[in-house]
């Protein structure tokens, strides 16, 4: 089945620790995105990548880092510099030659203890 | 200018009712306006989308109305069912090639049996 796989689904972290969230897609999509979702605030863009080895900051990139070494993979690292990391993180992808529809994974919920 | 404002925050209707969710935007460069549906613990999924060259689009029980001059668009759900209970997000993206979406804050819909 084609789709986007995010892991882990739930993650607990102590303050001061970096954590990496995985996002893999087998849709052969060019572009990948990371969004953060907080209650009552919708989805906010963290980083996005349109091509391998290139990525751009979104609206709330501070305290996060990404890499795009393979077309299928776009991991997100939540660093200790992120002041309020507890949130639901969503990865998405799309075909840049398509309609603009973003396909989302099922999300990773990060809780900082 | 990048914001998309969504209302109401929550909505309760009886089965068979017609909930209406409204969104407004400022950026006239936006040219793609999707609505996403999200169930608890899941990623959002595209419901229906519209481009500014039409004023209305209908897919099954879901209709988008688009008013370009007012910079507003809305989602109507005909003959709503308890299974439609979910959070709905409007979004917009611009004419660049990145397809990055700006999301509204979401509307939590409850359809009572």
Coordinates of C-alpha atoms in Angstrom, one line a residue:
Chain A
X1 CA 0.0 0.0 0.0
X2 CA 1.3 3.5 -0.9
X3 CA 1.4 6.1 1.8
X4 CA 3.2 8.0 4.4
X5 CA 4.6 6.3 7.5
X6 CA 5.4 8.3 10.6
X7 CA 7.2 6.8 13.6
X8 CA 7.0 6.6 16.5
X9 CA 3.3 7.3 17.1
X10 CA 4.0 8.3 20.7
X11 CA 7.2 9.6 22.1
X12 CA 8.1 10.9 25.6
X13 CA 11.2 13.0 26.1
X14 CA 12.9 14.6 29.0
X15 CA 13.8 18.2 28.9
X16 CA 17.2 18.8 27.3
X17 CA 17.0 15.8 25.0
X18 CA 17.0 15.9 21.2
X19 CA 14.5 13.5 19.5
X20 CA 14.1 12.5 15.9
X21 CA 10.8 11.8 14.3
X22 CA 10.8 9.6 11.2
X23 CA 8.7 10.2 8.0
X24 CA 8.9 7.8 5.0
X25 CA 6.8 7.9 1.9
X26 CA 6.5 5.4 -1.0
X27 CA 4.3 7.6 -3.2
X28 CA 7.3 8.9 -5.3
X29 CA 6.4 12.4 -4.2
X30 CA 8.8 15.2 -4.8
X31 CA 7.9 17.5 -1.9
X32 CA 7.7 16.7 1.8
X33 CA 6.5 18.9 4.7
X34 CA 6.5 18.9 8.5
X35 CA 3.6 20.6 10.3
X36 CA 3.0 21.0 14.0
X37 CA -0.5 20.9 15.4
X38 CA -1.5 22.4 18.8
X39 CA -5.1 22.6 20.1
X40 CA -7.0 25.5 18.7
X41 CA -4.1 26.6 16.4
X42 CA -4.5 24.6 13.3
X43 CA -1.4 23.3 11.6
X44 CA 1.8 25.4 11.3
X45 CA 4.6 24.7 8.9
X46 CA 8.0 23.9 10.3
X47 CA 10.1 22.9 7.3
X48 CA 9.5 21.7 3.8
X49 CA 11.6 20.2 1.0
X50 CA 11.0 20.2 -2.7
X51 CA 14.0 18.2 -3.8
X52 CA 16.7 15.9 -2.3
X53 CA 19.4 17.7 -0.4
X54 CA 17.4 21.0 -0.2
X55 CA 14.9 22.3 2.3
X56 CA 13.4 25.6 3.5
X57 CA 12.2 27.0 6.8
X58 CA 8.6 27.3 7.4
X59 CA 6.9 29.7 9.8
X60 CA 8.1 28.1 13.1
X61 CA 11.5 26.5 12.3
X62 CA 13.3 27.6 15.4
X63 CA 14.4 24.7 17.5
X64 CA 13.9 22.1 14.8
X65 CA 16.2 20.6 12.1
X66 CA 15.6 18.4 9.1
X67 CA 17.5 16.5 6.4
X68 CA 16.5 15.2 3.0
X69 CA 19.2 12.7 1.9
X70 CA 16.7 10.4 0.1
X71 CA 13.6 11.3 -1.8
X72 CA 11.5 8.9 0.4
X73 CA 12.7 10.2 3.8
X74 CA 12.4 13.5 5.6
X75 CA 13.2 13.1 9.3
X76 CA 12.6 15.9 11.8
X77 CA 14.8 16.5 14.9
X78 CA 13.2 18.4 17.8
X79 CA 16.2 19.9 19.6
X80 CA 16.6 21.0 23.2
X81 CA 16.4 24.6 21.8
X82 CA 12.6 24.2 21.1
X83 CA 11.0 25.9 24.1
X84 CA 7.6 24.2 23.9
X85 CA 8.0 20.9 22.0
X86 CA 4.9 19.0 23.3
X87 CA 2.7 18.7 20.3
X88 CA 1.3 16.5 17.5
X89 CA 3.6 16.5 14.5
X90 CA 2.4 15.7 11.1
X91 CA 4.4 14.8 8.0
X92 CA 3.0 15.3 4.5
X93 CA 4.0 14.9 0.9
X94 CA 2.8 15.9 -2.6
X95 CA 3.7 15.5 -6.2
X96 CA 4.7 19.0 -7.4
X97 CA 3.4 18.2 -10.9
X98 CA 0.0 17.3 -9.4
X99 CA -3.1 19.1 -8.1
X100 CA -1.5 20.5 -4.9
X101 CA -3.1 17.9 -2.6
X102 CA -1.1 17.2 0.5
X103 CA -1.1 13.6 1.7
X104 CA -0.6 13.3 5.5
X105 CA 0.8 10.6 7.7
X106 CA -1.0 9.6 10.9
X107 CA 1.2 11.8 13.1
X108 CA 3.6 11.5 16.0
X109 CA 2.6 12.8 19.4
X110 CA 5.6 14.1 21.4
X111 CA 5.3 14.8 25.1
X112 CA 8.1 16.4 27.1
X113 CA 8.1 15.3 30.7
Chain B
X1 CA -1.3 38.8 5.2
X2 CA -0.5 35.1 5.3
X3 CA -3.3 34.2 7.7
X4 CA -6.4 32.2 7.0
X5 CA -9.2 32.9 9.6
X6 CA -11.7 30.2 10.3
X7 CA -15.0 30.2 12.2
X8 CA -16.7 29.0 14.2
X9 CA -14.3 27.1 16.5
X10 CA -16.9 24.5 17.2
X11 CA -20.3 23.5 15.9
X12 CA -23.1 21.2 17.0
X13 CA -25.9 20.2 14.7
X14 CA -28.6 17.5 14.6
X15 CA -28.4 14.7 12.1
X16 CA -29.7 16.0 8.7
X17 CA -28.7 19.5 9.5
X18 CA -26.4 21.7 7.3
X19 CA -23.3 22.9 9.1
X20 CA -21.5 25.8 7.5
X21 CA -17.9 26.6 8.2
X22 CA -16.4 29.9 7.0
X23 CA -12.9 31.0 6.2
X24 CA -11.4 34.4 5.1
X25 CA -8.0 35.2 3.7
X26 CA -6.0 38.4 2.9
X27 CA -3.4 37.3 0.4
X28 CA -4.7 37.8 -3.1
X29 CA -1.9 35.6 -4.4
X30 CA -3.6 32.5 -3.0
X31 CA -5.0 30.4 -5.8
X32 CA -5.8 27.0 -4.2
X33 CA -8.3 26.5 -1.3
X34 CA -8.7 23.0 0.1
X35 CA -10.7 21.7 3.0
X36 CA -9.3 18.9 5.1
X37 CA -11.1 16.5 7.5
X38 CA -9.4 15.1 10.5
X39 CA -10.5 12.4 12.9
X40 CA -9.0 12.1 16.4
X41 CA -5.5 10.7 16.4
X42 CA -5.3 10.7 12.6
X43 CA -3.7 12.9 10.0
X44 CA -5.9 15.3 8.0
X45 CA -7.3 14.1 4.6
X46 CA -8.4 16.2 1.7
X47 CA -12.2 16.5 1.5
X48 CA -12.7 19.0 -1.4
X49 CA -10.8 21.9 -3.0
X50 CA -11.5 24.8 -5.2
X51 CA -9.6 27.3 -7.3
X52 CA -10.7 30.9 -7.8
X53 CA -12.0 30.5 -11.3
X54 CA -15.3 29.0 -10.0
X55 CA -17.7 30.2 -7.4
X56 CA -18.9 26.8 -6.2
X57 CA -17.8 23.2 -6.2
X58 CA -19.8 20.2 -5.1
X59 CA -18.7 16.7 -4.3
X60 CA -21.3 14.4 -2.9
X61 CA -22.7 16.1 0.3
X62 CA -19.9 18.6 0.5
X63 CA -20.0 22.0 -1.2
X64 CA -17.5 24.8 -1.3
X65 CA -18.8 28.3 -1.9
X66 CA -16.1 30.8 -3.0
X67 CA -16.4 34.6 -3.0
X68 CA -13.3 36.1 -4.6
X69 CA -14.2 39.7 -4.1
X70 CA -14.9 39.2 -0.4
X71 CA -11.9 36.9 -0.1
X72 CA -14.0 34.3 1.7
X73 CA -14.9 30.7 1.2
X74 CA -17.1 28.3 3.1
X75 CA -17.9 24.6 3.5
X76 CA -21.4 23.3 3.6
X77 CA -22.2 19.7 4.6
X78 CA -25.6 18.6 3.3
X79 CA -27.7 16.0 5.2
X80 CA -25.0 15.7 7.9
X81 CA -24.4 12.4 9.6
X82 CA -22.9 11.4 12.9
X83 CA -19.9 10.0 10.9
X84 CA -19.2 13.5 9.8
X85 CA -18.2 14.4 13.4
X86 CA -14.6 15.5 13.0
X87 CA -12.4 18.6 12.9
X88 CA -12.4 20.5 9.6
X89 CA -9.6 22.8 8.4
X90 CA -9.6 25.3 5.6
X91 CA -6.4 26.1 3.9
X92 CA -4.8 28.2 1.2
X93 CA -1.7 28.2 -0.9
X94 CA -0.2 30.6 -3.4
X95 CA 1.0 30.6 -6.9
X96 CA 4.6 29.6 -6.2
X97 CA 5.6 26.0 -6.9
X98 CA 6.0 24.8 -3.3
X99 CA 2.4 23.9 -2.5
X100 CA 2.9 24.8 1.1
X101 CA -0.5 25.3 2.7
X102 CA -1.5 27.9 5.3
X103 CA -4.2 26.4 7.5
X104 CA -7.1 27.9 9.4
X105 CA -7.4 27.1 13.1
X106 CA -10.0 24.4 12.7
X107 CA -13.6 23.7 13.5
X108 CA -14.7 20.9 15.6
X109 CA -18.0 19.5 14.3
X110 CA -20.4 17.3 16.3
X111 CA -23.4 15.8 14.6
X112 CA -25.9 14.4 17.1
X113 CA -27.9 11.3 16.1

